[in-house]
Amino acid sequence: MDDPLVIAGTELSSRLILGTGGAPSMRVIDEAVGASGTAMCTVAMRRLDATTNGSIVEVLDRHGVRILPNTAGCRTAREAVLTAELAREALGTDWVKLEVIADERTLLPDPVELLDAAQLLVAKGFHVLPYTNDDPVLSRRLQQAGCVAVMPLGSPIGSGLGIQNPHNIELIVAEAAVPVVLDAGIGTASDAALAMELGCAAVLLASAVTRAQRPDQMAAAMAGAVTAGRLARTAGRIPRRTHAEASSPIEGMAVL
Amino acid sequence: MKVVVNGATREVDQQTLGELLDVILTDTRGSAAAVDGEVVPRAGWAGFALHEGQSVEILTAVQGG
């Protein structure tokens, strides 16, 4: 079934976006990217460290995936804008995963700085994909600011707690005019499938794969879950009922 | 002259940002530079004169979610 993800007019062949953080080695990333079938991976921008072995960009280029730089670790709109500008220069892309966090303990987005940064970056010509709280109102405001997607969290980054407020994700999806990407909190395949069943256009995850005992196997599981969840969503599920409804015919029963 | 490169003070002979990056970077894909908090576009590296005491940040893409 030809059902590509489209963000800002660009088709992506997979609805699974893979973050590359948390992997113990470049080889693990390499294998996970291959097994996931992803078409887009995130990277962070950090000070050059001559002791780092291998280049993440080289690995991702070899897989032919789109690179989505993030602004991870930024606390203010000013820092995030500068980091996005550096990423644009470094990677030649005006797409950015905008992350502006409030504190290290929760890694929750700071909504005020996030919206401010989104407005500034859109004005500078960026295609902004904001990592946001699971807040329907903030998602609306980010879209009004011109973001090309909204990426609500399921639960805190790296927690593996899955989707803690599915109702809010449904509300965000119901009124979104741009793709909704479930970002953060995915722990296992059923979480990713649920995100898609709730109507998300894609799932972005990192730790669930990179920190799994068998990352490439989990990457394949996530790919299957995203596909299954998308199919189930578009197939139209049966309504939930309080009581049973027999699937075998009621008429024609033998009198025994 | 002395400049601060990624937080560490360094004595450099290079006169421009482009010359400095030629020494530091093996591959420029994935890397970017800012001087005193302003991004210097790749095309401007060669012509960007360095001055005593400037703060140069050199960033590169790394693994990240």
Tab-separated table of C-alpha atoms in Angstrom:
chain	number	residue	atom	x	y	z
A	1	MET	CA	0.000	0.000	0.000
A	2	ASP	CA	1.489	3.304	-1.086
A	3	ASP	CA	0.922	5.563	1.891
A	4	PRO	CA	3.919	7.838	2.356
A	5	LEU	CA	4.411	10.310	5.158
A	6	VAL	CA	4.401	13.840	3.750
A	7	ILE	CA	5.992	16.673	5.718
A	8	ALA	CA	6.266	20.139	4.170
A	9	GLY	CA	5.558	18.648	0.732
A	10	THR	CA	8.354	16.091	1.063
A	11	GLU	CA	7.507	12.388	0.890
A	12	LEU	CA	9.184	10.048	3.334
A	13	SER	CA	8.947	6.327	2.630
A	14	SER	CA	8.712	5.302	6.309
A	15	ARG	CA	6.539	6.501	9.170
A	16	LEU	CA	9.217	5.565	11.668
A	17	ILE	CA	11.707	8.332	12.424
A	18	LEU	CA	14.740	7.075	14.294
A	19	GLY	CA	16.683	9.103	16.820
A	20	THR	CA	20.339	8.115	16.974
A	21	GLY	CA	20.976	8.988	20.632
A	22	GLY	CA	21.766	6.452	23.314
A	23	ALA	CA	23.523	3.828	21.215
A	24	PRO	CA	26.693	2.291	22.651
A	25	SER	CA	28.479	2.367	19.290
A	26	MET	CA	28.259	3.543	15.692
A	27	ARG	CA	27.859	-0.083	14.592
A	28	VAL	CA	24.662	-0.391	16.649
A	29	ILE	CA	23.274	2.724	14.930
A	30	ASP	CA	24.260	1.360	11.555
A	31	GLU	CA	22.431	-1.934	12.140
A	32	ALA	CA	19.390	-0.307	13.744
A	33	VAL	CA	18.945	2.158	10.881
A	34	GLY	CA	19.113	-0.708	8.409
A	35	ALA	CA	16.649	-2.893	10.328
A	36	SER	CA	14.195	-0.038	10.939
A	37	GLY	CA	13.722	0.879	7.286
A	38	THR	CA	13.564	4.508	8.419
A	39	ALA	CA	13.832	7.387	5.947
A	40	MET	CA	14.829	10.073	8.455
A	41	CYS	CA	17.124	10.136	11.492
A	42	THR	CA	17.850	12.819	14.052
A	43	VAL	CA	21.279	14.048	15.149
A	44	ALA	CA	22.400	16.546	17.790
A	45	MET	CA	24.950	19.359	17.443
A	46	ARG	CA	27.853	19.389	19.889
A	47	ARG	CA	31.351	20.808	20.206
A	48	LEU	CA	33.829	19.000	17.999
A	49	ASP	CA	35.526	16.200	19.922
A	50	ALA	CA	38.608	14.754	18.258
A	51	THR	CA	38.306	11.568	20.331
A	52	THR	CA	34.962	10.569	18.779
A	53	ASN	CA	35.248	7.497	16.614
A	54	GLY	CA	33.459	7.586	13.274
A	55	SER	CA	31.005	10.075	11.893
A	56	ILE	CA	27.257	9.711	12.380
A	57	VAL	CA	26.712	11.755	9.224
A	58	GLU	CA	28.820	9.296	7.232
A	59	VAL	CA	26.735	6.362	8.513
A	60	LEU	CA	23.426	8.084	7.762
A	61	ASP	CA	24.585	9.264	4.337
A	62	ARG	CA	25.481	5.679	3.482
A	63	HIS	CA	21.923	4.578	4.321
A	64	GLY	CA	20.533	7.400	2.198
A	65	VAL	CA	18.290	8.696	4.981
A	66	ARG	CA	17.330	12.302	5.499
A	67	ILE	CA	19.130	13.934	8.459
A	68	LEU	CA	17.022	15.920	10.904
A	69	PRO	CA	19.189	17.958	13.286
A	70	ASN	CA	17.767	18.702	16.723
A	71	THR	CA	18.339	21.444	19.267
A	72	ALA	CA	18.582	19.012	22.187
A	73	GLY	CA	19.848	20.481	25.432
A	74	CYS	CA	18.801	24.064	24.625
A	75	ARG	CA	16.986	25.871	27.439
A	76	THR	CA	16.136	29.179	25.751
A	77	ALA	CA	14.780	30.313	22.412
A	78	ARG	CA	18.042	32.181	21.782
A	79	GLU	CA	20.161	29.042	22.224
A	80	ALA	CA	17.790	26.979	20.105
A	81	VAL	CA	17.822	29.469	17.226
A	82	LEU	CA	21.621	29.645	17.227
A	83	THR	CA	21.892	25.845	17.341
A	84	ALA	CA	19.409	25.504	14.473
A	85	GLU	CA	21.401	28.014	12.413
A	86	LEU	CA	24.608	26.073	13.073
A	87	ALA	CA	22.875	22.822	12.101
A	88	ARG	CA	21.627	24.397	8.876
A	89	GLU	CA	25.176	25.379	7.989
A	90	ALA	CA	26.597	22.019	9.038
A	91	LEU	CA	24.114	19.793	7.254
A	92	GLY	CA	22.636	21.940	4.516
A	93	THR	CA	19.038	21.434	5.681
A	94	ASP	CA	16.498	23.955	6.874
A	95	TRP	CA	14.521	21.250	8.686
A	96	VAL	CA	14.973	21.246	12.435
A	97	LYS	CA	13.606	19.215	15.316
A	98	LEU	CA	13.062	22.034	17.767
A	99	GLU	CA	13.681	21.043	21.369
A	100	VAL	CA	13.677	23.602	24.166
A	101	ILE	CA	13.657	21.887	27.520
A	102	ALA	CA	12.822	23.280	30.941
A	103	ASP	CA	15.092	21.185	33.159
A	104	GLU	CA	17.326	18.115	33.151
A	105	ARG	CA	15.224	16.049	35.528
A	106	THR	CA	12.045	15.929	33.438
A	107	LEU	CA	13.390	17.041	30.022
A	108	LEU	CA	9.905	18.448	29.468
A	109	PRO	CA	9.548	21.180	26.849
A	110	ASP	CA	9.382	24.769	28.089
A	111	PRO	CA	6.235	25.907	26.265
A	112	VAL	CA	6.970	29.641	26.402
A	113	GLU	CA	10.516	29.381	25.033
A	114	LEU	CA	9.404	26.699	22.540
A	115	LEU	CA	6.724	28.855	20.960
A	116	ASP	CA	9.049	31.852	20.892
A	117	ALA	CA	11.786	29.801	19.195
A	118	ALA	CA	9.305	28.334	16.693
A	119	GLN	CA	8.167	31.813	15.641
A	120	LEU	CA	11.747	33.068	15.294
A	121	LEU	CA	12.850	30.039	13.263
A	122	VAL	CA	9.839	30.118	10.924
A	123	ALA	CA	10.625	33.798	10.268
A	124	LYS	CA	14.183	32.769	9.367
A	125	GLY	CA	12.901	30.277	6.796
A	126	PHE	CA	13.241	27.047	8.765
A	127	HIS	CA	10.901	24.084	8.513
A	128	VAL	CA	10.224	23.544	12.189
A	129	LEU	CA	9.220	20.213	13.752
A	130	PRO	CA	8.734	21.018	17.433
A	131	TYR	CA	9.031	18.467	20.227
A	132	THR	CA	6.121	19.543	22.386
A	133	ASN	CA	4.074	18.653	25.435
A	134	ASP	CA	0.947	16.559	24.863
A	135	ASP	CA	-1.033	19.795	25.051
A	136	PRO	CA	-3.662	20.360	22.342
A	137	VAL	CA	-3.629	24.123	22.845
A	138	LEU	CA	0.143	24.440	22.548
A	139	SER	CA	0.031	22.221	19.460
A	140	ARG	CA	-2.518	24.583	17.950
A	141	ARG	CA	-0.340	27.590	18.720
A	142	LEU	CA	2.721	25.919	17.191
A	143	GLN	CA	0.775	25.262	14.008
A	144	GLN	CA	-0.402	28.866	13.924
A	145	ALA	CA	3.255	29.859	14.190
A	146	GLY	CA	3.909	27.947	10.961
A	147	CYS	CA	5.404	24.654	12.157
A	148	VAL	CA	5.311	21.916	9.507
A	149	ALA	CA	4.538	19.165	12.046
A	150	VAL	CA	3.852	18.865	15.758
A	151	MET	CA	5.613	16.243	17.824
A	152	PRO	CA	3.909	15.664	21.171
A	153	LEU	CA	5.536	13.450	23.776
A	154	GLY	CA	3.914	10.219	24.915
A	155	SER	CA	5.826	10.439	28.209
A	156	PRO	CA	9.205	11.874	29.246
A	157	ILE	CA	12.253	11.308	27.014
A	158	GLY	CA	13.924	7.961	27.637
A	159	SER	CA	11.298	6.887	30.204
A	160	GLY	CA	9.778	4.090	28.128
A	161	LEU	CA	6.445	4.808	29.852
A	162	GLY	CA	4.525	4.783	26.578
A	163	ILE	CA	1.580	7.102	25.932
A	164	GLN	CA	0.372	8.448	29.254
A	165	ASN	CA	-2.441	10.604	27.913
A	166	PRO	CA	-3.866	8.993	24.773
A	167	HIS	CA	-6.920	11.237	24.966
A	168	ASN	CA	-4.771	14.351	24.499
A	169	ILE	CA	-2.954	12.756	21.562
A	170	GLU	CA	-6.349	12.073	19.968
A	171	LEU	CA	-7.393	15.685	20.551
A	172	ILE	CA	-4.172	16.943	18.949
A	173	VAL	CA	-4.662	14.638	15.951
A	174	ALA	CA	-8.336	15.589	15.567
A	175	GLU	CA	-7.630	19.222	14.894
A	176	ALA	CA	-4.138	19.075	13.385
A	177	ALA	CA	-3.639	20.384	9.863
A	178	VAL	CA	-0.022	19.155	9.840
A	179	PRO	CA	1.377	15.683	10.573
A	180	VAL	CA	1.408	14.695	14.241
A	181	VAL	CA	4.534	12.739	15.184
A	182	LEU	CA	4.508	10.922	18.529
A	183	ASP	CA	7.898	11.806	19.947
A	184	ALA	CA	9.385	10.450	23.183
A	185	GLY	CA	8.332	7.876	25.725
A	186	ILE	CA	7.945	4.850	23.468
A	187	GLY	CA	9.122	1.730	25.311
A	188	THR	CA	8.087	-1.153	23.137
A	189	ALA	CA	6.298	-2.059	19.918
A	190	SER	CA	2.755	-1.831	21.288
A	191	ASP	CA	3.371	1.807	22.280
A	192	ALA	CA	4.329	2.630	18.690
A	193	ALA	CA	1.305	0.768	17.331
A	194	LEU	CA	-0.973	2.661	19.740
A	195	ALA	CA	0.438	5.992	18.569
A	196	MET	CA	-0.458	5.134	14.999
A	197	GLU	CA	-3.903	3.779	16.001
A	198	LEU	CA	-4.583	7.113	17.726
A	199	GLY	CA	-4.013	8.760	14.353
A	200	CYS	CA	-0.424	9.950	14.532
A	201	ALA	CA	1.225	10.281	11.140
A	202	ALA	CA	4.561	8.943	12.390
A	203	VAL	CA	6.530	7.900	15.445
A	204	LEU	CA	9.939	9.248	16.486
A	205	LEU	CA	11.884	7.092	18.915
A	206	ALA	CA	15.487	6.522	19.929
A	207	SER	CA	16.127	4.958	23.345
A	208	ALA	CA	13.548	2.182	22.858
A	209	VAL	CA	15.761	0.872	20.052
A	210	THR	CA	19.263	2.090	20.855
A	211	ARG	CA	19.112	0.940	24.490
A	212	ALA	CA	17.298	-2.345	23.837
A	213	GLN	CA	19.278	-5.523	24.445
A	214	ARG	CA	19.035	-6.290	20.715
A	215	PRO	CA	18.701	-2.918	18.998
A	216	ASP	CA	18.386	-4.198	15.428
A	217	GLN	CA	15.654	-6.658	16.452
A	218	MET	CA	13.754	-3.917	18.293
A	219	ALA	CA	14.149	-1.625	15.263
A	220	ALA	CA	12.475	-4.275	13.109
A	221	ALA	CA	9.726	-4.667	15.741
A	222	MET	CA	9.081	-0.911	15.718
A	223	ALA	CA	8.903	-0.852	11.918
A	224	GLY	CA	6.280	-3.616	12.013
A	225	ALA	CA	4.352	-1.906	14.813
A	226	VAL	CA	4.197	1.413	12.974
A	227	THR	CA	2.997	-0.280	9.796
A	228	ALA	CA	0.410	-2.366	11.691
A	229	GLY	CA	-0.846	0.627	13.668
A	230	ARG	CA	-1.221	2.718	10.523
A	231	LEU	CA	-3.102	-0.060	8.719
A	232	ALA	CA	-5.404	-0.547	11.711
A	233	ARG	CA	-6.095	3.183	11.927
A	234	THR	CA	-7.004	3.514	8.263
A	235	ALA	CA	-8.931	0.228	8.254
A	236	GLY	CA	-11.419	1.682	10.775
A	237	ARG	CA	-11.666	-0.295	13.973
A	238	ILE	CA	-14.924	-1.684	15.413
A	239	PRO	CA	-16.572	0.390	18.124
A	240	ARG	CA	-16.008	-0.564	21.750
A	241	ARG	CA	-19.132	-2.143	23.310
A	242	THR	CA	-20.145	-2.762	26.869
A	243	HIS	CA	-21.584	-6.197	26.097
A	244	ALA	CA	-20.741	-9.045	23.785
A	245	GLU	CA	-21.921	-9.236	20.196
A	246	ALA	CA	-21.895	-12.736	18.738
A	247	SER	CA	-20.088	-13.193	15.454
A	248	SER	CA	-21.675	-16.594	14.748
A	249	PRO	CA	-25.277	-16.535	13.425
A	250	ILE	CA	-27.974	-16.466	16.090
A	251	GLU	CA	-30.588	-18.048	13.768
A	252	GLY	CA	-30.591	-21.725	12.833
A	253	MET	CA	-29.457	-23.156	16.110
A	254	ALA	CA	-30.399	-26.843	16.516
A	255	VAL	CA	-32.862	-27.623	19.290
A	256	LEU	CA	-30.885	-30.033	21.439
B	1	MET	CA	47.304	35.550	18.612
B	2	LYS	CA	45.204	33.951	21.330
B	3	VAL	CA	41.630	32.862	20.575
B	4	VAL	CA	39.224	30.714	22.547
B	5	VAL	CA	38.306	27.547	20.646
B	6	ASN	CA	35.428	25.560	22.149
B	7	GLY	CA	36.108	27.044	25.543
B	8	ALA	CA	39.913	26.522	25.581
B	9	THR	CA	42.354	29.356	24.973
B	10	ARG	CA	44.679	28.561	22.093
B	11	GLU	CA	47.653	30.299	20.492
B	12	VAL	CA	47.031	30.231	16.729
B	13	ASP	CA	49.056	31.294	13.698
B	14	GLN	CA	46.073	31.238	11.350
B	15	GLN	CA	44.731	34.626	10.308
B	16	THR	CA	41.274	33.560	9.124
B	17	LEU	CA	38.545	31.229	10.324
B	18	GLY	CA	38.937	29.227	7.124
B	19	GLU	CA	42.630	28.552	7.812
B	20	LEU	CA	41.862	27.558	11.407
B	21	LEU	CA	39.108	25.144	10.343
B	22	ASP	CA	41.397	23.614	7.699
B	23	VAL	CA	43.698	22.592	10.537
B	24	ILE	CA	40.988	21.385	12.921
B	25	LEU	CA	38.446	19.674	10.661
B	26	THR	CA	39.182	16.593	8.587
B	27	ASP	CA	35.782	16.761	6.886
B	28	THR	CA	33.576	19.840	6.869
B	29	ARG	CA	30.294	17.959	6.191
B	30	GLY	CA	28.355	17.970	9.451
B	31	SER	CA	30.322	20.823	11.017
B	32	ALA	CA	29.641	24.518	11.542
B	33	ALA	CA	31.263	27.476	13.254
B	34	ALA	CA	30.216	30.512	15.254
B	35	VAL	CA	32.402	33.412	16.339
B	36	ASP	CA	31.392	35.464	19.372
B	37	GLY	CA	27.910	33.972	19.276
B	38	GLU	CA	27.247	34.629	15.577
B	39	VAL	CA	27.062	31.853	13.004
B	40	VAL	CA	29.607	32.253	10.210
B	41	PRO	CA	28.202	30.763	6.990
B	42	ARG	CA	30.427	28.228	5.264
B	43	ALA	CA	30.911	30.526	2.280
B	44	GLY	CA	32.288	33.213	4.571
B	45	TRP	CA	34.895	31.111	6.392
B	46	ALA	CA	37.817	31.937	4.089
B	47	GLY	CA	37.321	35.681	4.297
B	48	PHE	CA	36.592	35.848	8.022
B	49	ALA	CA	39.557	37.488	9.778
B	50	LEU	CA	40.336	36.295	13.301
B	51	HIS	CA	41.143	38.738	16.061
B	52	GLU	CA	42.793	38.408	19.459
B	53	GLY	CA	40.435	37.175	22.173
B	54	GLN	CA	37.612	36.019	19.927
B	55	SER	CA	35.559	33.019	20.955
B	56	VAL	CA	35.221	30.370	18.252
B	57	GLU	CA	32.709	27.549	18.633
B	58	ILE	CA	33.100	24.593	16.289
B	59	LEU	CA	30.183	22.187	16.321
B	60	THR	CA	29.595	18.898	14.632
B	61	ALA	CA	26.704	16.478	14.238
B	62	VAL	CA	26.729	13.696	16.827
B	63	GLN	CA	24.364	10.902	17.861
B	64	GLY	CA	21.215	12.375	19.343
B	65	GLY	CA	17.505	11.778	19.681
